[in-house]
CSV table of C-alpha atoms in Angstrom, one decimal:
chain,number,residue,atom,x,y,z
A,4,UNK,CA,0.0,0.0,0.0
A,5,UNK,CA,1.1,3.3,-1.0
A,6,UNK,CA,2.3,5.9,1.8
A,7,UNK,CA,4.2,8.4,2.8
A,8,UNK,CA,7.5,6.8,3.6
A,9,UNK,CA,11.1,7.8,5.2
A,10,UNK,CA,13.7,5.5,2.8
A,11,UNK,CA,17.3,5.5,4.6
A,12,UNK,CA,20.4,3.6,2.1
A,13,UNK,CA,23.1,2.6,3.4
A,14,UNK,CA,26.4,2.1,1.2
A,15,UNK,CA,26.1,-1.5,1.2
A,16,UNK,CA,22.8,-0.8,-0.8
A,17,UNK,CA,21.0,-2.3,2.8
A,18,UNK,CA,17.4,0.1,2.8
A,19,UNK,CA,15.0,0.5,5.4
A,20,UNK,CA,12.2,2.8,5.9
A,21,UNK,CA,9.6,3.6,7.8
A,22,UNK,CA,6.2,5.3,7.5
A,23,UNK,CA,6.0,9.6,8.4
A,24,UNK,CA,2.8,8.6,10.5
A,25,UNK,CA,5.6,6.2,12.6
A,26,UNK,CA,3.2,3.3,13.7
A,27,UNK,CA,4.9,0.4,12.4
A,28,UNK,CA,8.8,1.4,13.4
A,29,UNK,CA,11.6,0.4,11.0
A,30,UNK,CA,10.9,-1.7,8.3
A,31,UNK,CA,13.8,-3.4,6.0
A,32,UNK,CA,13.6,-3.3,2.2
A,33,UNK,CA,12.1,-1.1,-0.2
A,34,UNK,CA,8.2,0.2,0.4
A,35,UNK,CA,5.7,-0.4,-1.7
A,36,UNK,CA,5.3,0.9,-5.1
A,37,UNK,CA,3.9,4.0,-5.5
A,38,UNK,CA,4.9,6.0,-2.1
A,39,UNK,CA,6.0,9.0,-1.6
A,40,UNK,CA,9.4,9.4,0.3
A,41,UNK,CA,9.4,12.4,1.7
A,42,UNK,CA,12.9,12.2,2.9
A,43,UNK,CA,15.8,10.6,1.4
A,44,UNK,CA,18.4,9.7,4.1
A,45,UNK,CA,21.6,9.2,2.3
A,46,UNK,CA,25.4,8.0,3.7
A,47,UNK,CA,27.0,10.4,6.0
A,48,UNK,CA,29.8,9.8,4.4
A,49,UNK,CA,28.4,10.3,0.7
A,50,UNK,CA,27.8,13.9,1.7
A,51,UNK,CA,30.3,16.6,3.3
A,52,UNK,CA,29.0,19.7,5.2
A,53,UNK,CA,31.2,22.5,5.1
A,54,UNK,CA,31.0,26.3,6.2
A,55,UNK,CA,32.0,29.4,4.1
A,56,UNK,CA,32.3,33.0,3.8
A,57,UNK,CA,29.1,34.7,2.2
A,58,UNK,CA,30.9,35.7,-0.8
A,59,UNK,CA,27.5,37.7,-2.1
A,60,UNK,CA,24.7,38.3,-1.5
A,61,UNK,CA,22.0,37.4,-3.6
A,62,UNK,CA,20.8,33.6,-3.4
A,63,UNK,CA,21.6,33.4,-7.4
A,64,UNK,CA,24.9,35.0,-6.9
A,65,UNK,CA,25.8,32.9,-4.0
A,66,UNK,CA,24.8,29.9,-6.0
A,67,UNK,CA,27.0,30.6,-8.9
A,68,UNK,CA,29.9,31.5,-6.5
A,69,UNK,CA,29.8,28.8,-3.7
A,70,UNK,CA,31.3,25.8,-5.6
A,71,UNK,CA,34.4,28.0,-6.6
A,72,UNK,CA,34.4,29.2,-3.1
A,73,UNK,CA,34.9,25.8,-1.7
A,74,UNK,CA,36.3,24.2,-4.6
A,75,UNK,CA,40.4,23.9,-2.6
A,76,UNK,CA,38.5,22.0,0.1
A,77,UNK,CA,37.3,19.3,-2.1
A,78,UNK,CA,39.2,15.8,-3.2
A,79,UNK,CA,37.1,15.6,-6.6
A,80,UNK,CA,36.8,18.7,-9.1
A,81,UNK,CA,34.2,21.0,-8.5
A,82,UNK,CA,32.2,20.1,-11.4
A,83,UNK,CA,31.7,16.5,-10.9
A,84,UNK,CA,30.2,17.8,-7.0
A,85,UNK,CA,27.0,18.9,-6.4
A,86,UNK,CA,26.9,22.2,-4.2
A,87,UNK,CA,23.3,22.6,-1.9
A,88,UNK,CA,23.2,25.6,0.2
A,89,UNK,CA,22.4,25.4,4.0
A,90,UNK,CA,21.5,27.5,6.9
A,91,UNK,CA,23.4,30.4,7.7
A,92,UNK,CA,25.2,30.7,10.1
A,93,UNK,CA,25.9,34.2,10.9
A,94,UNK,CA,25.9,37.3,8.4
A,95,UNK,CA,28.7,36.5,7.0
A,96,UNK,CA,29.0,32.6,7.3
A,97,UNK,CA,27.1,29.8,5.4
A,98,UNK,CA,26.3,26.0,5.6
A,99,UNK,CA,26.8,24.2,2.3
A,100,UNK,CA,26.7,20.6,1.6
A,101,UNK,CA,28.7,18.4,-1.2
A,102,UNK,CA,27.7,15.7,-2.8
A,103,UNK,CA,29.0,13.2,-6.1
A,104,UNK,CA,26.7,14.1,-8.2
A,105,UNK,CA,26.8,10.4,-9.6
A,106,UNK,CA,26.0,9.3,-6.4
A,107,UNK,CA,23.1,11.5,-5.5
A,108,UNK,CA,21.6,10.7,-9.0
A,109,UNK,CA,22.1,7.0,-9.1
A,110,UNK,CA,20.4,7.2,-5.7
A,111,UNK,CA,17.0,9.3,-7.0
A,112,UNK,CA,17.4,6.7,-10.2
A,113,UNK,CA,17.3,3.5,-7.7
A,114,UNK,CA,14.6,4.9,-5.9
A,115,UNK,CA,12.4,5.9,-9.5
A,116,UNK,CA,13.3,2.1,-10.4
A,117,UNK,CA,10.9,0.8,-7.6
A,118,UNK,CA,8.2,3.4,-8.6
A,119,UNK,CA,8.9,5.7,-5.6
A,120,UNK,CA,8.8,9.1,-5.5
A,121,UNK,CA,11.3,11.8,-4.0
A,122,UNK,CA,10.2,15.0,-2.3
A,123,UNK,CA,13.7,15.8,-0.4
A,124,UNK,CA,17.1,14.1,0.3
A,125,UNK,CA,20.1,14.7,2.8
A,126,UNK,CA,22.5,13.6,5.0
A,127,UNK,CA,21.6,10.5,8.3
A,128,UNK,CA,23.7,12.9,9.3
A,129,UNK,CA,21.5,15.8,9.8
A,130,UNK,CA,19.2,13.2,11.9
A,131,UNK,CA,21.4,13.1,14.5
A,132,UNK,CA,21.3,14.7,18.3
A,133,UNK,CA,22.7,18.4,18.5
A,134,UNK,CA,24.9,18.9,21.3
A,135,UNK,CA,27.7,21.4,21.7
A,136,UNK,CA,30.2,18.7,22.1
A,137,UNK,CA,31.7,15.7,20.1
A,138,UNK,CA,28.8,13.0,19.1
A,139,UNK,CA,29.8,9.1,18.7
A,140,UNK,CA,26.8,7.2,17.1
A,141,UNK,CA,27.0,3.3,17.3
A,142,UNK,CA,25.3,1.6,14.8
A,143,UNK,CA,25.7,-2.2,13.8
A,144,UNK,CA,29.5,-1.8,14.3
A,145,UNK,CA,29.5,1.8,12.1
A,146,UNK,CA,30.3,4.5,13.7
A,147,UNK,CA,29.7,8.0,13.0
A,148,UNK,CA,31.7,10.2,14.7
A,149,UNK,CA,31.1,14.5,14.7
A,150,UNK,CA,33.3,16.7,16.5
A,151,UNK,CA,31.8,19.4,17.3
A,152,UNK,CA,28.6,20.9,16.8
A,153,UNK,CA,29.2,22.4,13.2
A,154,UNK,CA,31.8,20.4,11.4
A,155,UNK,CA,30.9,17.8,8.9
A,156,UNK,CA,30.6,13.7,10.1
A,157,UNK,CA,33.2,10.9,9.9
A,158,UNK,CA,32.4,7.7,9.5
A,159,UNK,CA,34.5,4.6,10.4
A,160,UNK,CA,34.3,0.8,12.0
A,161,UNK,CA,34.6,0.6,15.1
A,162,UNK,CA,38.0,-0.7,15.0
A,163,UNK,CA,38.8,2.6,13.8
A,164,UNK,CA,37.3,4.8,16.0
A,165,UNK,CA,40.4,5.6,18.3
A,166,UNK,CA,42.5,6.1,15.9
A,167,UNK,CA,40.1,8.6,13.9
A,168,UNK,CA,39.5,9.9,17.7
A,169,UNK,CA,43.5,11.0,18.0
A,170,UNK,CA,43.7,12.5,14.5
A,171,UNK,CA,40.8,15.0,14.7
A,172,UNK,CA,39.9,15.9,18.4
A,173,UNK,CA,43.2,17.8,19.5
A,174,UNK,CA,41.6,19.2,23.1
A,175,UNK,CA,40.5,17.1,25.6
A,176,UNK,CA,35.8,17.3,26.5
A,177,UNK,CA,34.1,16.6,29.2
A,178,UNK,CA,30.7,16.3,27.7
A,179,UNK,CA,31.3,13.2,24.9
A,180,UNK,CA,27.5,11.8,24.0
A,181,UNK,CA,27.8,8.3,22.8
A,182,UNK,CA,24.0,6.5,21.1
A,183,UNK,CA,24.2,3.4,20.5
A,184,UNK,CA,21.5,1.1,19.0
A,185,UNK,CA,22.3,-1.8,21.3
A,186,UNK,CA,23.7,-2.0,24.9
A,187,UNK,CA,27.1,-1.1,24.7
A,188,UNK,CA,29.5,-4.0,25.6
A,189,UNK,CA,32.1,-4.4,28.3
A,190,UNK,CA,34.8,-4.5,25.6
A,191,UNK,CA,32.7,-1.1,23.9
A,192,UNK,CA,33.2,0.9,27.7
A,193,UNK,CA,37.1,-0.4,28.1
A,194,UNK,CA,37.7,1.1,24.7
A,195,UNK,CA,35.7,4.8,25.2
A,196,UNK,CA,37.0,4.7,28.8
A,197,UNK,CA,40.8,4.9,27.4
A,198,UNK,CA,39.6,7.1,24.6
A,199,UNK,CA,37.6,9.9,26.1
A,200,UNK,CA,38.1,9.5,29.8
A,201,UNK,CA,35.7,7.3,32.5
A,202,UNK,CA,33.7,10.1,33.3
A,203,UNK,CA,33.8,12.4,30.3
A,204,UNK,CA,31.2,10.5,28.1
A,205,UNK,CA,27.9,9.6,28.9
A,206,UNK,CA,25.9,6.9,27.0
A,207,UNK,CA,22.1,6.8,25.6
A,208,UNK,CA,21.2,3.5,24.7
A,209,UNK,CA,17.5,3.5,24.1
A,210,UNK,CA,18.0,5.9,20.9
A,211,UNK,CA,16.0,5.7,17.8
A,212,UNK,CA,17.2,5.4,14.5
A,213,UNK,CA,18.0,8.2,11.9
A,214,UNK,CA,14.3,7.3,10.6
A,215,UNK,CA,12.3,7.5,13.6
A,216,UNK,CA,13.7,10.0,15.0
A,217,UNK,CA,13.1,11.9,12.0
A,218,UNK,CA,9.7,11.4,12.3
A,219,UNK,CA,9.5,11.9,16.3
A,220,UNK,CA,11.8,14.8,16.9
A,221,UNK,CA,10.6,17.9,14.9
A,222,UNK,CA,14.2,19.9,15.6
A,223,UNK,CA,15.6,16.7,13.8
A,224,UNK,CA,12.7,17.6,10.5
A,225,UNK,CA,14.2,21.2,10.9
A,226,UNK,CA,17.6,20.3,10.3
A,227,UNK,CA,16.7,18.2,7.8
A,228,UNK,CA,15.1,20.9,5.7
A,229,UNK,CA,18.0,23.2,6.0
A,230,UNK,CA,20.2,20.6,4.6
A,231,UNK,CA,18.0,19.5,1.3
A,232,UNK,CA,20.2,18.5,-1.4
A,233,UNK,CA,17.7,18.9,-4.1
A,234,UNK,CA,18.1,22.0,-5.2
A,235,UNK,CA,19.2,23.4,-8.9
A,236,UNK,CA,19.9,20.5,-11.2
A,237,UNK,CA,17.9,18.0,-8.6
A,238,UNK,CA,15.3,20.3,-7.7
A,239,UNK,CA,12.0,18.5,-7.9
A,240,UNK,CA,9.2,19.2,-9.8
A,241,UNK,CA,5.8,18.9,-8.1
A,242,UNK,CA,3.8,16.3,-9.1
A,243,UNK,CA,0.4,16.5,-11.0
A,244,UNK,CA,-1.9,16.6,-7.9
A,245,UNK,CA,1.0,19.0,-6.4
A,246,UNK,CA,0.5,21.2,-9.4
A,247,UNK,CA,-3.3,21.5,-9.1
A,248,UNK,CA,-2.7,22.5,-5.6
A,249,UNK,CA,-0.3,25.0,-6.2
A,250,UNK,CA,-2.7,26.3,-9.4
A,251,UNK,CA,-5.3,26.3,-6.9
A,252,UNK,CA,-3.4,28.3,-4.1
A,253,UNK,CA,-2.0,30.7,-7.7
A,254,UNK,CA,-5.4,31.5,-8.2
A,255,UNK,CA,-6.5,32.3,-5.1
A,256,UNK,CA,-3.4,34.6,-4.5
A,257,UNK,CA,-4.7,36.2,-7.3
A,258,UNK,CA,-8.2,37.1,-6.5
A,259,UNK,CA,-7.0,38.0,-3.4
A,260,UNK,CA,-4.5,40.4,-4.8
A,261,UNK,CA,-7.4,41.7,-6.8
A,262,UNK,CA,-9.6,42.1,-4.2
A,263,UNK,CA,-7.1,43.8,-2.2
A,264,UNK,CA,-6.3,46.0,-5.3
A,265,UNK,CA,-9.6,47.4,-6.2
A,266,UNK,CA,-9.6,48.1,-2.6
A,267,UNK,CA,-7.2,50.2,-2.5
A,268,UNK,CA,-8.6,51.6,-5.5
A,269,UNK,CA,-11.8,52.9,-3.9
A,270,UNK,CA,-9.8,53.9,-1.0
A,271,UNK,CA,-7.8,56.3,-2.9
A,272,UNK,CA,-10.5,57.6,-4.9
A,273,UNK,CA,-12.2,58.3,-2.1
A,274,UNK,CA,-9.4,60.4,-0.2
A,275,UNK,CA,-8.6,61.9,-3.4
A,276,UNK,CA,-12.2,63.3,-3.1
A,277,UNK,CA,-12.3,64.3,0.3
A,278,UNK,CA,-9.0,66.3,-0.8
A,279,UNK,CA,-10.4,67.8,-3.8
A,280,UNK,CA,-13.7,69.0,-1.7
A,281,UNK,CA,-11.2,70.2,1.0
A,282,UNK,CA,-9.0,72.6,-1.8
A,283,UNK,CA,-12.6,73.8,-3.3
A,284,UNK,CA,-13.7,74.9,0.2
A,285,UNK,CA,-10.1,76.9,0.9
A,286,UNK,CA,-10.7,78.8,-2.7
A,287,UNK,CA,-14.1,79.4,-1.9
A,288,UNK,CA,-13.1,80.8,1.6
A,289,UNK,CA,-9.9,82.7,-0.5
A,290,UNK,CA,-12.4,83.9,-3.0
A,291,UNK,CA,-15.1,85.5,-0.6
A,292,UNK,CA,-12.4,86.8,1.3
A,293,UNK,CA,-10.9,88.6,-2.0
A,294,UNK,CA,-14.2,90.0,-3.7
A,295,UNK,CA,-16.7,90.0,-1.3
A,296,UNK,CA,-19.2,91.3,-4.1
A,297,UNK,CA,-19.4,87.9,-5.3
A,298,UNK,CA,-22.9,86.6,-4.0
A,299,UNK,CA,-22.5,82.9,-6.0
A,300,UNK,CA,-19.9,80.4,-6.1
A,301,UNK,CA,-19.7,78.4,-8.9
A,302,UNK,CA,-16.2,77.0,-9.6
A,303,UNK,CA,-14.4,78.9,-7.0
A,304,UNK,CA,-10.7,78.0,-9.7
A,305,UNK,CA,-11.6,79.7,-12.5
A,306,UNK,CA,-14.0,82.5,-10.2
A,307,UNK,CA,-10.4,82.9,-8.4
A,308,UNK,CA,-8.1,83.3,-10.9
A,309,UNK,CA,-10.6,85.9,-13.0
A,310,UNK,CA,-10.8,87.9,-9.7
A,311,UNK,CA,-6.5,87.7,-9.9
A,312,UNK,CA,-6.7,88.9,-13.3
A,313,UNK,CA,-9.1,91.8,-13.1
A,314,UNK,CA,-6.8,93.1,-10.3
A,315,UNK,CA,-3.5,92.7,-12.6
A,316,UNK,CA,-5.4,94.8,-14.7
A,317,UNK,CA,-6.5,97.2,-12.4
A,318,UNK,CA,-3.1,97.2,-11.2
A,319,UNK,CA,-1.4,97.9,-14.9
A,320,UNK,CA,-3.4,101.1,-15.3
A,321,UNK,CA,-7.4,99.9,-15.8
A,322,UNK,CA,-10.2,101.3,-13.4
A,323,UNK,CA,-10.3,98.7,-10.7
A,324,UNK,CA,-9.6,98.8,-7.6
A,325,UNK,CA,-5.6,99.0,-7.2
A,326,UNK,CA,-5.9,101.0,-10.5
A,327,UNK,CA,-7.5,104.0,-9.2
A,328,UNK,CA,-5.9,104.1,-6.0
A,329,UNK,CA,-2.2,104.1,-7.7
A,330,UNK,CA,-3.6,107.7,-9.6
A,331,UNK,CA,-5.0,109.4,-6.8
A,332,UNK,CA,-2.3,108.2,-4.4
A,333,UNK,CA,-0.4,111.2,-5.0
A,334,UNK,CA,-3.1,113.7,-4.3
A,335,UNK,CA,-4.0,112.2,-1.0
A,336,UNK,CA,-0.5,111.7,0.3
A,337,UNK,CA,1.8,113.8,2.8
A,338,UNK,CA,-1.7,116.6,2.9
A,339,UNK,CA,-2.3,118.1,6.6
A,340,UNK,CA,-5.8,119.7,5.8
A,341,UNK,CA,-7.6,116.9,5.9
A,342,UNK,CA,-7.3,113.0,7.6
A,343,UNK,CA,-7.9,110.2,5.3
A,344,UNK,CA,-10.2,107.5,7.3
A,345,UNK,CA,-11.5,104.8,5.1
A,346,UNK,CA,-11.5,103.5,1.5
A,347,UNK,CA,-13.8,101.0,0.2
A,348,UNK,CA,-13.8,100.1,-3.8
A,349,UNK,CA,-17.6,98.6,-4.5
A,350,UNK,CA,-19.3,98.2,-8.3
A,351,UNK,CA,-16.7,99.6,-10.1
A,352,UNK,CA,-16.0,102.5,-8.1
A,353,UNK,CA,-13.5,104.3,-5.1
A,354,UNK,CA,-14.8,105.3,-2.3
A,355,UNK,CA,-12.6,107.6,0.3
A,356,UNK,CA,-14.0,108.8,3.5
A,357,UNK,CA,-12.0,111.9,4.5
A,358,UNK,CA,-12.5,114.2,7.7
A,359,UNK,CA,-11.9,118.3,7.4
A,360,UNK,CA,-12.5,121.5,9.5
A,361,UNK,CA,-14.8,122.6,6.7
A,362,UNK,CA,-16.7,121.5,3.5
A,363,UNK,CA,-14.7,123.5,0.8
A,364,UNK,CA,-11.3,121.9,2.2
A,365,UNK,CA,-13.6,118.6,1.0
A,366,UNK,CA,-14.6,120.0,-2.1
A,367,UNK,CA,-11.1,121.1,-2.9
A,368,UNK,CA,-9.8,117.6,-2.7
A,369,UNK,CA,-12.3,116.5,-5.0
A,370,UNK,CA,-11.4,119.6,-7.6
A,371,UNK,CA,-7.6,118.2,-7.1
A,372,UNK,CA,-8.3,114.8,-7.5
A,373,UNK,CA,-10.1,115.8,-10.7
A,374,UNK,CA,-6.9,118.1,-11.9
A,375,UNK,CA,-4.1,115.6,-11.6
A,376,UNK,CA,-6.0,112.3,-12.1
A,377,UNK,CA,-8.4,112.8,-14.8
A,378,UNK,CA,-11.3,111.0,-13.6
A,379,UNK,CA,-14.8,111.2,-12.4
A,380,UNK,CA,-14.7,112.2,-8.5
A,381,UNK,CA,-18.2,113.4,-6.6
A,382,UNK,CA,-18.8,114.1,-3.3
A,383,UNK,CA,-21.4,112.2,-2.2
A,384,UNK,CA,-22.0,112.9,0.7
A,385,UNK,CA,-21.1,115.3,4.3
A,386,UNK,CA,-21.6,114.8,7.4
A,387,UNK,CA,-20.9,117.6,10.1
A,388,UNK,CA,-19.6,117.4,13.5
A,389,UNK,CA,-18.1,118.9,16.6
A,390,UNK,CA,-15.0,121.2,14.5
A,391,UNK,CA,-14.8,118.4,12.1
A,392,UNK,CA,-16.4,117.6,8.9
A,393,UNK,CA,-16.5,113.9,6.9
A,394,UNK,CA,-17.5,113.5,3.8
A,395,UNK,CA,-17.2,110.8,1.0
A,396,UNK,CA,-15.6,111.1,-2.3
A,397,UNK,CA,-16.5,108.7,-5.4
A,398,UNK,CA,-13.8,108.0,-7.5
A,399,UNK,CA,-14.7,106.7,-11.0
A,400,UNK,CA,-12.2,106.2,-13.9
A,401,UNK,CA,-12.5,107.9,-16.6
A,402,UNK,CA,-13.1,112.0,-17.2
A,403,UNK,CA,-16.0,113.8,-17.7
């Protein structure tokens, strides 16, 4: 029957798998035809995990660059390796894997022989407890053997294991975790005793398997993802019912995005109105504030900017308001007989409200303003007081 399935080789081309739901434990051979392995556990010692500088910064950049990067480090040439990027490790450090390339495809080749499936594929390795200091795994007399936390693992017989101990742990630890799969023999302890030290390694014996635990421990899945070898050239493509799914999610995205779009469409529209109604009430206030002769306001723009116009003019020289007070200006100015009080400009027309001891001091302001201006000027009006008289003066442009 057809499931989703953890498949672990071995380089003796031993398999064994187990399901992702976990109820059945370990199984030898292959699974049935038709699953779907989700993970791919391949050899520790198939696949090398180095660390190296960030050398850019874009994934595509760092992907082009990495396998030069690394290339010194490596016993076959660069191009015959696979180069997978991992987790990073700080800004400026990364975690890449290496694999044969040969190796990693005969291995997706062996697996599409027995009608299986592949969604990911790393390292047993990346199974394995995380602890800060050096990890022995015992395993049907193989041993895998990592360091420290980081570095890449070794894997040896366990005849082996002291002298790969000497050659790569240079410092003496106090905190050695050995797994084994089986109770570790009297023969096993004598040996780790002289190797580490009696009390610097402690021993977990009732330890799963690189499968189960895959399953069971989900900081064990996490690693796993980080270290995915199927990227690039082995990336894999979804299969059909993946593709409807991700069509389906596509399309949803998409009305989503054009929900959200129209949205903000009406949104905007609608603050661009309240701003537009805001501006029209400022020129209307502007515009009743400028010419307060206007009784209707239609389109307070072009109401505005006619109002601005008829002052230029009045301003060059016409008979508005600015206009006729640049020409009689002159007459009015630096004069001690009289006190000028007001000036209003209404229909076309100046008035100027002046105060005097006596009527003809008015009237002789009017007969100057006449002289020197050339325009229309009345008196239109006197009103006495205590020593003081006020009259008004109309000022029209134009003579008589």
């Amino acid at each position: 029957m057809a499931a989703d399935v953890i498949l672990r080789l071995f380089p003796d081309e031993r398999v064994e798998w187990c399901s992702v739901e976990g109820s059945a434990g370990t199984q030898r051979g292959w699974p049935s035809e038709g699953s779907v392995v989700r993970w791919l556990l391949l050899p520790a010692e198939w696949v090398l995990r180095l660390q190296t500088p960030k050398v850019a910064r874009s994934l595509q950049m760092l992907r082009q660059a990495i396998p030069f990067a690394v290339e010194d480090r490596l016993v076959a040439p660069v191009e015959q390796s696979h180069v997978a990027l991992g987790e990073v490790l700080d800004p400026e450090t990364i975690a890449v894997r290496v694999v044969d390339r040969e190796c990693l495809r005969a291995a997706l080749r062996r697996c599409e022989a027995k009608g299986l499936r592949v969604r990911a594929a790393c390292s047993e390795a990346e199974c394995l407890p995380v602890g800060e200091g050096p990890l022995i795994w015992i395993e049907q007399e193989r041993v895998l053997l990592r360091p420290h936390k980081h570095s890449t693992v070794l894997v040896c017989s366990e005849e082996a294991l002291p002298a790969l101990w000497r050659a790569v742990i240079t410092t003496p630890f106090q905190n050695v975790e050995v797994h084994c799969s089986a109770r570790l023999s009297e023969p096993q302890r004598r040996v780790l005793d002289d190797l580490v030290g009696p009390d610097a390694w402690r021993c977990s014996e009732s330890v799963a398997d690189p499968c189960t635990r895959l399953v069971q421990n989900s900081h064990a899945a996490q690693t796993a993802a980080l270290g995915d070898l199927l990227q690039q050239d082995f990336a894999v493509r979804p299969a059909s019912g993946d593709v409807g799914q991700w069509w389906r999610r596509a399309a949803w995205a998409s009305l989503a995005a054009s929900v959200l779009a129209t949205t903000n469409l009406f949104l905007e529209q609608h603050q661009l109105q309240a701003l537009l109604a805001d501006a029209q009430q400022q020129m209307t206030t502007v515009l009743r504030e400028a010419a307060p002769g206007i009784s209707q306001v239609v389109d307070p723009r072009t109401q505005l900017e006619a109002e601005l116009n008829r002052l230029r003019r009045g301003a060059a020289g016409g008979d508005d308001a600015l206009g006729l007070l640049a020409k009689v200006a002159p007459s009015l100015a630096g004069s001690t007989r009289f006190t000028l009080q007001a000036i209003e400009y209404r229909a076309g027309a100046l008035e100027i409200t002046l105060s005097s001891t006596d009527v003809a001091t008015l009237d002789g302001v009017r007969e100057n303003l006449m002289a020197a201006s050339g325009m229309q000027v009345e008196l239109t009006g006197v009103t006495p007081g205590k020593g003081v008289v006020e009259g008004r003066l109309r000022i029209r442009g134009g003579g008589r």
